[in-house]
């Protein structure tokens, strides 16, 4: 048995894999593969409509907030957000809490003035800054709710009178928060939503149409909203996998239910790390991510040994990102509690041998 702690693309529910595989051969008893169906056929438009409305339901969104499934990963949103919300002379505020935030900042600078209102870079992104002010005239404040590489997470969402924009790629749908307090949310699908190749974007449509710059048709969110996320050929299979994952999440009890399980998984692993002399974590406790648990070993000679031991025993995907080193166990929605229990047992037997 394999326990998959990959950071993304990552584990999805087994039933999603099975149903997705069936749809490749015979989609909904049409005798056709989902890969050969026209995207404007009623069978596919029903997929898109249900995926959008399920996301709306799970996130409890009001009618101003529109759900889109757009091409490309979250990195495309790094430019599409400022292109739609910022004029060259305008300023947007960004919180720099990790590698992905700084990539978002770099792209946004092409479209306007960027004010980095806080940063934890000097301390190797080991905490989430709390004391910072956002100028009243900033067009929006951008945060990255979970820092996939360094393993920190905003446990409470900052309150601001500015439009709030969030990259939620690595913790979307993992907890119940007030999604309506955001002007715009984006997330690559390949962690908690479904298959790579599509992003979920949620926009309060009241924030659009305020910039003067000409926006290419395919980049303008208003066109995607008007066309129900079918402006051009959507990544049909990736959207279908998202639908299957959203159905799974609803059946499980939605965001409150998954949040409870996610809290349990994270507590189990952090407790094991805190009580084991061989391992150490670096992010300050109150800002620890419940999705990506990053750790190192006090004796660096142990790292390769533990890596090999984990692999031999069916644990994959725990090698840390090349920038941060060490280990990272990603505990996304579809990872069962039993996999975390298994990893904790492995850590204990490793420390009995080497401690
Ligand atoms: N933002 C965050 C927080 C991420 O974790 C990632 C990918 N791991 C990205 C953005 C980039 O996503 P993509 O590869 O889909 O462009």
Short mmCIF file of C-alpha atoms and ligand atoms in Angstrom, two decimals:
data_model
loop_
_atom_site.label_atom_id
_atom_site.label_comp_id
_atom_site.label_asym_id
_atom_site.label_seq_id
_atom_site.Cartn_x
_atom_site.Cartn_y
_atom_site.Cartn_z
CA UNK A 1 0.00 0.00 0.00
CA UNK A 2 1.27 3.46 -0.90
CA UNK A 3 0.77 6.48 1.35
CA UNK A 4 0.90 9.52 -0.89
CA UNK A 5 2.03 12.77 0.76
CA UNK A 6 2.78 14.57 -2.52
CA UNK A 7 2.51 18.37 -2.50
CA UNK A 8 0.63 18.63 -5.80
CA UNK A 9 -0.48 17.13 -8.03
CA UNK A 10 -1.46 15.02 -5.07
CA UNK A 11 -3.73 12.34 -3.74
CA UNK A 12 -7.41 12.41 -4.71
CA UNK A 13 -10.18 10.16 -3.36
CA UNK A 14 -10.15 6.62 -4.74
CA UNK A 15 -13.72 6.86 -5.93
CA UNK A 16 -12.75 9.94 -7.95
CA UNK A 17 -10.02 7.97 -9.72
CA UNK A 18 -12.46 5.14 -10.47
CA UNK A 19 -15.23 7.36 -11.81
CA UNK A 20 -12.76 9.45 -13.82
CA UNK A 21 -11.37 6.26 -15.36
CA UNK A 22 -14.88 5.07 -16.27
CA UNK A 23 -15.64 8.41 -17.92
CA UNK A 24 -12.64 8.03 -20.22
CA UNK A 25 -14.16 4.86 -21.69
CA UNK A 26 -17.87 5.51 -21.48
CA UNK A 27 -19.08 8.80 -20.09
CA UNK A 28 -22.52 8.62 -18.41
CA UNK A 29 -23.55 5.72 -20.67
CA UNK A 30 -23.22 7.83 -23.80
CA UNK A 31 -20.99 5.17 -25.38
CA UNK A 32 -18.44 7.98 -25.82
CA UNK A 33 -15.34 9.01 -23.92
CA UNK A 34 -15.53 12.34 -22.09
CA UNK A 35 -12.42 13.17 -24.13
CA UNK A 36 -14.32 13.05 -27.43
CA UNK A 37 -17.46 14.97 -26.49
CA UNK A 38 -18.13 18.50 -27.67
CA UNK A 39 -17.82 20.94 -24.81
CA UNK A 40 -21.09 22.60 -25.79
CA UNK A 41 -23.09 19.38 -25.74
CA UNK A 42 -25.71 19.22 -22.98
CA UNK A 43 -23.84 16.35 -21.30
CA UNK A 44 -20.76 18.49 -20.83
CA UNK A 45 -22.45 21.81 -20.05
CA UNK A 46 -24.20 19.92 -17.25
CA UNK A 47 -20.75 19.02 -15.86
CA UNK A 48 -19.59 22.63 -15.90
CA UNK A 49 -22.84 23.91 -14.40
CA UNK A 50 -22.84 21.37 -11.59
CA UNK A 51 -19.15 21.95 -10.80
CA UNK A 52 -19.72 25.71 -10.54
CA UNK A 53 -22.83 25.40 -8.45
CA UNK A 54 -21.32 22.79 -6.11
CA UNK A 55 -18.30 25.04 -5.50
CA UNK A 56 -20.70 27.90 -4.77
CA UNK A 57 -22.71 25.75 -2.38
CA UNK A 58 -19.69 24.33 -0.53
CA UNK A 59 -18.17 27.78 -0.08
CA UNK A 60 -21.54 29.29 0.81
CA UNK A 61 -21.08 32.10 -1.70
CA UNK A 62 -23.55 34.91 -2.22
CA UNK A 63 -24.89 35.86 -5.64
CA UNK A 64 -22.28 38.57 -6.27
CA UNK A 65 -19.56 35.91 -6.13
CA UNK A 66 -19.12 34.09 -9.43
CA UNK A 67 -17.32 30.77 -9.79
CA UNK A 68 -15.10 30.13 -12.81
CA UNK A 69 -12.94 27.24 -13.93
CA UNK A 70 -10.16 28.80 -15.98
CA UNK A 71 -7.29 27.39 -17.99
CA UNK A 72 -3.84 27.17 -16.59
CA UNK A 73 -2.51 27.09 -13.08
CA UNK A 74 -2.43 29.61 -10.32
CA UNK A 75 0.62 31.21 -11.94
CA UNK A 76 -1.60 32.56 -14.72
CA UNK A 77 -3.65 34.29 -12.02
CA UNK A 78 -0.51 36.08 -10.80
CA UNK A 79 -0.87 38.25 -13.94
CA UNK A 80 -4.61 38.01 -14.61
CA UNK A 81 -5.50 39.51 -11.22
CA UNK A 82 -3.54 42.77 -11.60
CA UNK A 83 -4.40 42.98 -15.30
CA UNK A 84 -8.09 43.14 -14.33
CA UNK A 85 -7.90 45.09 -11.08
CA UNK A 86 -5.02 47.54 -11.35
CA UNK A 87 -4.15 50.49 -13.58
CA UNK A 88 -0.50 51.40 -14.09
CA UNK A 89 -0.74 54.45 -11.82
CA UNK A 90 -2.59 52.51 -9.10
CA UNK A 91 -1.13 50.74 -6.09
CA UNK A 92 -1.90 47.25 -4.80
CA UNK A 93 -0.69 45.88 -1.46
CA UNK A 94 0.87 42.43 -1.18
CA UNK A 95 1.85 40.34 1.83
CA UNK A 96 5.07 38.47 1.16
CA UNK A 97 4.83 35.21 3.09
CA UNK A 98 6.62 32.75 0.85
CA UNK A 99 7.92 31.78 -2.54
CA UNK A 100 4.51 31.88 -4.23
CA UNK A 101 3.68 35.31 -2.79
CA UNK A 102 6.93 36.69 -4.12
CA UNK A 103 6.22 35.24 -7.55
CA UNK A 104 2.79 36.91 -7.48
CA UNK A 105 4.48 40.21 -6.54
CA UNK A 106 6.96 39.95 -9.41
CA UNK A 107 4.19 39.51 -11.98
CA UNK A 108 1.95 42.21 -10.50
CA UNK A 109 4.76 44.76 -10.86
CA UNK A 110 4.23 44.60 -14.62
CA UNK A 111 0.75 46.10 -14.20
CA UNK A 112 0.98 48.79 -11.51
CA UNK A 113 2.69 49.95 -8.34
CA UNK A 114 3.16 47.23 -5.77
CA UNK A 115 3.50 47.98 -2.10
CA UNK A 116 4.81 45.03 -0.09
CA UNK A 117 3.08 45.80 3.22
CA UNK A 118 4.71 42.99 5.18
CA UNK A 119 7.22 40.22 4.69
CA UNK A 120 8.61 37.31 6.67
CA UNK A 121 11.38 36.72 4.14
CA UNK A 122 14.22 37.75 6.47
CA UNK A 123 13.28 34.94 8.85
CA UNK A 124 13.05 32.40 6.08
CA UNK A 125 9.25 32.70 5.93
CA UNK A 126 8.83 31.02 9.31
CA UNK A 127 5.88 33.11 10.43
CA UNK A 128 2.88 35.08 9.22
CA UNK A 129 3.24 38.84 9.82
CA UNK A 130 0.44 40.25 11.99
CA UNK A 131 1.18 43.96 12.40
CA UNK A 132 0.90 45.81 9.15
CA UNK A 133 -1.25 48.53 7.67
CA UNK A 134 -2.76 48.70 4.23
CA UNK A 135 -3.10 52.18 2.72
CA UNK A 136 -6.73 53.19 2.12
CA UNK A 137 -6.14 53.83 -1.54
CA UNK A 138 -4.61 50.40 -2.28
CA UNK A 139 -6.81 48.78 -4.91
CA UNK A 140 -6.53 45.46 -3.14
CA UNK A 141 -4.58 43.46 -0.58
CA UNK A 142 -3.17 40.15 -1.85
CA UNK A 143 -2.40 37.31 0.53
CA UNK A 144 -1.36 33.67 0.04
CA UNK A 145 -3.45 31.82 2.61
CA UNK A 146 -1.15 28.79 2.81
CA UNK A 147 2.53 28.70 2.01
CA UNK A 148 3.05 25.37 0.37
CA UNK A 149 6.85 25.39 0.44
CA UNK A 150 7.66 26.65 3.95
CA UNK A 151 4.55 25.29 5.66
CA UNK A 152 2.92 28.35 7.20
CA UNK A 153 -0.73 29.36 7.00
CA UNK A 154 -2.90 32.35 7.87
CA UNK A 155 -5.00 30.90 10.70
CA UNK A 156 -7.21 33.95 10.66
CA UNK A 157 -7.93 36.01 7.61
CA UNK A 158 -6.97 39.69 7.98
CA UNK A 159 -9.87 42.10 8.13
CA UNK A 160 -9.48 45.02 5.78
CA UNK A 161 -11.66 47.61 4.13
CA UNK A 162 -9.67 47.09 0.94
CA UNK A 163 -10.64 44.46 -1.60
CA UNK A 164 -9.10 41.20 -0.39
CA UNK A 165 -7.51 38.89 -2.96
CA UNK A 166 -6.18 35.46 -2.04
CA UNK A 167 -4.12 32.74 -3.61
CA UNK A 168 -5.67 29.68 -1.89
CA UNK A 169 -4.00 27.09 -4.08
CA UNK A 170 -2.88 24.87 -1.25
CA UNK A 171 -5.66 25.20 1.33
CA UNK A 172 -8.84 25.90 -0.59
CA UNK A 173 -11.85 23.86 0.58
CA UNK A 174 -9.89 22.59 3.57
CA UNK A 175 -11.67 24.73 6.19
CA UNK A 176 -14.72 26.84 6.73
CA UNK A 177 -13.98 30.53 6.35
CA UNK A 178 -16.04 33.48 5.17
CA UNK A 179 -15.35 33.23 1.46
CA UNK A 180 -17.71 36.15 0.80
CA UNK A 181 -15.27 38.49 2.53
CA UNK A 182 -12.91 38.07 -0.45
CA UNK A 183 -13.09 40.11 -3.62
CA UNK A 184 -11.23 37.42 -5.52
CA UNK A 185 -9.95 33.94 -4.72
CA UNK A 186 -7.89 31.73 -7.00
CA UNK A 187 -6.47 28.24 -6.65
CA UNK A 188 -4.78 25.75 -8.94
CA UNK A 189 -6.93 22.62 -8.82
CA UNK A 190 -4.20 20.04 -8.36
CA UNK A 191 -4.26 19.82 -4.55
CA UNK A 192 -7.72 19.96 -3.00
CA UNK A 193 -9.98 20.45 -6.01
CA UNK A 194 -9.07 17.95 -8.70
CA UNK A 195 -6.74 17.52 -11.65
CA UNK A 196 -3.96 19.83 -12.83
CA UNK A 197 -4.65 22.12 -15.78
CA UNK A 198 -7.47 24.20 -14.38
CA UNK A 199 -7.88 26.84 -11.69
CA UNK A 200 -10.88 27.67 -9.59
CA UNK A 201 -11.47 31.43 -9.54
CA UNK A 202 -14.14 33.10 -7.40
CA UNK A 203 -14.84 36.77 -8.05
CA UNK A 204 -17.17 39.30 -6.53
CA UNK A 205 -18.29 40.84 -9.81
CA UNK A 206 -18.73 44.25 -8.17
CA UNK A 207 -14.94 44.71 -8.19
CA UNK A 208 -14.61 44.32 -11.96
CA UNK A 209 -14.74 46.95 -14.71
CA UNK A 210 -12.89 49.64 -12.77
CA UNK A 211 -9.64 49.74 -14.74
CA UNK A 212 -9.01 51.65 -17.95
CA UNK A 213 -6.48 49.36 -19.56
CA UNK A 214 -7.58 47.30 -22.55
CA UNK A 215 -7.74 43.68 -21.45
CA UNK A 216 -7.35 40.87 -24.01
CA UNK A 217 -10.68 39.03 -24.41
CA UNK A 218 -9.48 35.75 -22.92
CA UNK A 219 -7.91 37.50 -19.92
CA UNK A 220 -10.98 39.57 -19.01
CA UNK A 221 -12.88 37.92 -16.14
CA UNK A 222 -16.11 39.65 -17.23
CA UNK A 223 -16.15 37.66 -20.47
CA UNK A 224 -15.70 34.38 -18.61
CA UNK A 225 -18.53 35.29 -16.23
CA UNK A 226 -20.81 36.26 -19.14
CA UNK A 227 -20.12 32.94 -20.87
CA UNK A 228 -20.53 30.77 -17.79
CA UNK A 229 -16.86 29.75 -17.85
CA UNK A 230 -17.30 28.46 -21.42
CA UNK A 231 -15.71 31.37 -23.32
CA UNK A 232 -13.55 28.89 -25.20
CA UNK A 233 -12.94 25.15 -24.93
CA UNK A 234 -12.48 24.42 -21.23
CA UNK A 235 -10.11 21.67 -20.03
CA UNK A 236 -13.05 19.26 -20.02
CA UNK A 237 -11.48 16.30 -18.28
CA UNK A 238 -9.84 18.41 -15.56
CA UNK A 239 -13.18 20.12 -14.88
CA UNK A 240 -14.88 16.72 -14.68
CA UNK A 241 -12.34 15.51 -12.10
CA UNK A 242 -13.06 18.69 -10.10
CA UNK A 243 -16.77 17.89 -10.21
CA UNK A 244 -16.16 14.36 -8.92
CA UNK A 245 -13.99 15.69 -6.09
CA UNK A 246 -16.57 18.34 -5.15
CA UNK A 247 -19.30 15.67 -5.05
CA UNK A 248 -17.08 13.56 -2.78
CA UNK A 249 -16.54 16.52 -0.47
CA UNK A 250 -20.26 17.28 -0.28
CA UNK A 251 -21.05 13.65 0.50
CA UNK A 252 -18.50 13.72 3.30
CA UNK A 253 -20.31 16.63 4.94
CA UNK A 254 -18.72 19.67 3.31
CA UNK A 255 -16.14 22.06 4.70
CA UNK A 256 -16.97 21.74 8.41
CA UNK A 257 -16.58 17.97 8.22
CA UNK A 258 -13.30 18.06 6.30
CA UNK A 259 -11.93 20.80 8.57
CA UNK A 260 -12.44 18.55 11.58
CA UNK A 261 -10.54 15.71 9.91
CA UNK A 262 -7.81 18.06 8.70
CA UNK A 263 -7.36 19.45 12.22
CA UNK A 264 -7.05 15.93 13.56
CA UNK A 265 -4.46 14.92 10.97
CA UNK A 266 -2.34 18.02 11.53
CA UNK A 267 -2.51 17.76 15.34
CA UNK A 268 -1.44 14.12 15.20
CA UNK A 269 1.61 14.81 13.06
CA UNK A 270 2.74 18.00 14.84
CA UNK A 271 2.37 16.29 18.23
CA UNK A 272 4.51 13.42 17.00
CA UNK A 273 7.14 15.85 15.72
CA UNK A 274 7.15 17.90 18.92
CA UNK A 275 7.57 14.85 21.10
CA UNK A 276 10.30 13.16 19.05
CA UNK A 277 13.90 14.16 19.75
CA UNK A 278 15.11 13.37 16.27
CA UNK A 279 12.80 15.72 14.39
CA UNK A 280 12.27 19.47 14.45
CA UNK A 281 9.91 22.00 12.91
CA UNK A 282 10.69 25.62 12.13
CA UNK A 283 7.47 27.53 11.59
CA UNK A 284 6.18 29.30 14.72
CA UNK A 285 3.45 27.21 16.34
CA UNK A 286 0.52 29.55 15.85
CA UNK A 287 1.18 29.84 12.11
CA UNK A 288 1.76 26.17 11.31
CA UNK A 289 0.13 24.94 8.15
CA UNK A 290 -2.44 22.18 8.44
CA UNK A 291 -1.88 21.26 4.81
CA UNK A 292 1.90 21.15 4.42
CA UNK A 293 3.84 20.00 7.47
CA UNK A 294 7.53 20.86 7.02
CA UNK A 295 10.25 19.43 9.22
CA UNK A 296 13.94 18.57 9.33
CA UNK A 297 16.06 16.22 11.40
CA UNK A 298 18.30 17.54 14.15
CA UNK A 299 21.10 15.34 12.87
CA UNK A 300 21.31 15.93 9.13
CA UNK A 301 22.92 12.49 8.65
CA UNK A 302 19.54 11.02 9.50
CA UNK A 303 17.73 12.70 6.64
CA UNK A 304 18.68 10.33 3.85
CA UNK A 305 18.19 7.37 6.18
CA UNK A 306 14.68 8.44 7.06
CA UNK A 307 13.90 9.25 3.45
CA UNK A 308 14.95 5.72 2.42
CA UNK A 309 13.16 4.12 5.36
CA UNK A 310 9.92 5.93 4.46
CA UNK A 311 10.21 4.94 0.81
CA UNK A 312 10.91 1.29 1.59
CA UNK A 313 7.76 1.30 3.69
CA UNK A 314 5.47 2.78 1.07
CA UNK A 315 5.53 6.46 2.06
CA UNK A 316 6.07 8.74 -0.90
CA UNK A 317 6.24 12.47 -1.51
CA UNK A 318 7.72 13.60 1.81
CA UNK A 319 10.93 15.09 0.44
CA UNK A 320 10.92 18.84 1.10
CA UNK A 321 10.83 21.37 -1.71
CA UNK A 322 14.23 21.95 -3.30
CA UNK A 323 14.27 25.51 -1.84
CA UNK A 324 13.55 24.58 1.75
CA UNK A 325 15.10 21.09 2.01
CA UNK A 326 14.19 18.60 4.74
CA UNK A 327 10.77 17.03 4.62
CA UNK A 328 7.26 18.08 3.79
CA UNK A 329 4.22 15.92 4.40
CA UNK A 330 1.20 17.29 2.58
CA UNK A 331 -2.06 16.45 4.32
CA UNK A 332 -4.59 17.52 1.70
CA UNK A 333 -8.29 16.70 1.98
CA UNK A 334 -8.09 13.29 0.30
CA UNK A 335 -5.23 12.00 2.46
CA UNK A 336 -6.80 9.64 5.01
CA UNK A 337 -6.09 9.93 8.72
CA UNK A 338 -4.75 6.36 8.56
CA UNK A 339 -1.86 7.55 6.35
CA UNK A 340 -0.85 10.10 8.98
CA UNK A 341 -1.10 7.43 11.69
CA UNK A 342 1.12 5.23 9.57
CA UNK A 343 3.73 7.97 9.07
CA UNK A 344 3.76 8.69 12.81
CA UNK A 345 4.38 4.99 13.53
CA UNK A 346 7.25 4.99 11.06
CA UNK A 347 8.78 8.03 12.76
CA UNK A 348 8.53 6.28 16.11
CA UNK A 349 10.13 3.07 14.91
CA UNK A 350 12.87 5.07 13.18
CA UNK A 351 13.65 6.92 16.38
CA UNK A 352 13.72 3.68 18.38
CA UNK A 353 16.41 2.46 16.03
CA UNK A 354 18.42 5.68 15.70
CA UNK A 355 17.51 7.77 18.73
N1 LIG B 1 0.45 29.34 -5.40
C1 LIG B 1 0.64 28.38 -4.48
C2 LIG B 1 0.34 28.68 -3.04
C3 LIG B 1 1.12 27.13 -4.88
O1 LIG B 1 1.33 26.18 -3.96
C4 LIG B 1 1.40 26.90 -6.24
C5 LIG B 1 1.89 25.56 -6.75
N2 LIG B 1 2.35 24.67 -5.86
C6 LIG B 1 1.19 27.93 -7.14
C7 LIG B 1 0.71 29.12 -6.70
C8 LIG B 1 1.49 27.74 -8.61
O2 LIG B 1 0.52 26.95 -9.14
P1 LIG B 1 0.57 26.43 -10.64
O3 LIG B 1 1.68 25.47 -10.72
O4 LIG B 1 -0.78 25.82 -10.78
O5 LIG B 1 0.76 27.61 -11.51
#
